[in-house]
Amino acid sequence: MSYFFISHKFHRVAGAYTSYAFFEWALIVFDVMFDPLAMVEFKALDFAVLSSKPDNLRE
């Protein structure tokens, strides 16, 4: 992705910005798709933070 941006910005290669734009939009789409997929995968997972005292401090 960076290669195409540099090719467009500094070397003025024709079509480089188009390739860069496709990569950028693909990154956005994959990011948006990741969130619901993560919710489905972690739905059955329970997460709890518990506090406990060491044995020598218990009453």
GROMACS .gro file of C-alpha atoms in nm:
model
   59
    1MET     CA    1   0.000   0.000   0.000
    2SER     CA    2   0.279   0.240   0.088
    3TYR     CA    3   0.459   0.151  -0.234
    4PHE     CA    4   0.164   0.266  -0.445
    5PHE     CA    5   0.123   0.586  -0.244
    6ILE     CA    6   0.493   0.673  -0.284
    7SER     CA    7   0.477   0.584  -0.655
    8HIS     CA    8   0.186   0.823  -0.697
    9LYS     CA    9   0.312   1.105  -0.477
   10PHE     CA   10   0.680   1.120  -0.567
   11HIS     CA   11   0.734   0.924  -0.890
   12ARG     CA   12   0.407   1.023  -1.061
   13VAL     CA   13   0.338   0.669  -1.189
   14ALA     CA   14   0.010   0.646  -1.382
   15GLY     CA   15  -0.249   0.430  -1.207
   16ALA     CA   16  -0.056   0.409  -0.881
   17TYR     CA   17  -0.314   0.612  -0.691
   18THR     CA   18  -0.592   0.384  -0.820
   19SER     CA   19  -0.410   0.080  -0.681
   20TYR     CA   20  -0.349   0.265  -0.355
   21ALA     CA   21  -0.719   0.354  -0.332
   22PHE     CA   22  -0.825  -0.009  -0.386
   23PHE     CA   23  -0.592  -0.123  -0.107
   24GLU     CA   24  -0.719   0.151   0.123
   25TRP     CA   25  -1.086   0.067   0.062
   26ALA     CA   26  -1.012  -0.303   0.108
   27LEU     CA   27  -0.854  -0.222   0.443
   28ILE     CA   28  -1.166  -0.030   0.547
   29VAL     CA   29  -1.399  -0.312   0.435
   30PHE     CA   30  -1.194  -0.577   0.618
   31ASP     CA   31  -1.193  -0.361   0.932
   32VAL     CA   32  -1.572  -0.320   0.920
   33MET     CA   33  -1.618  -0.695   0.860
   34PHE     CA   34  -1.386  -0.787   1.149
   35ASP     CA   35  -1.602  -0.633   1.424
   36PRO     CA   36  -1.919  -0.841   1.369
   37LEU     CA   37  -1.710  -1.152   1.308
   38ALA     CA   38  -1.526  -1.100   1.636
   39MET     CA   39  -1.860  -1.057   1.815
   40VAL     CA   40  -1.982  -1.391   1.677
   41GLU     CA   41  -1.660  -1.571   1.768
   42PHE     CA   42  -1.640  -1.432   2.122
   43LYS     CA   43  -2.012  -1.459   2.199
   44ALA     CA   44  -1.971  -1.778   2.403
   45LEU     CA   45  -1.666  -1.648   2.589
   46ASP     CA   46  -1.714  -1.522   2.944
   47PHE     CA   47  -1.470  -1.273   3.088
   48ALA     CA   48  -1.456  -1.192   3.459
   49VAL     CA   49  -1.220  -0.991   3.675
   50LEU     CA   50  -1.212  -1.123   4.029
   51SER     CA   51  -1.039  -0.982   4.331
   52SER     CA   52  -0.899  -1.210   4.599
   53LYS     CA   53  -0.682  -1.170   4.903
   54PRO     CA   54  -0.366  -1.373   4.960
   55ASP     CA   55  -0.405  -1.667   5.202
   56ASN     CA   56  -0.222  -1.494   5.487
   57LEU     CA   57  -0.463  -1.196   5.480
   58ARG     CA   58  -0.791  -1.391   5.477
   59GLU     CA   59  -1.009  -1.376   5.786
   0.00000   0.00000   0.00000
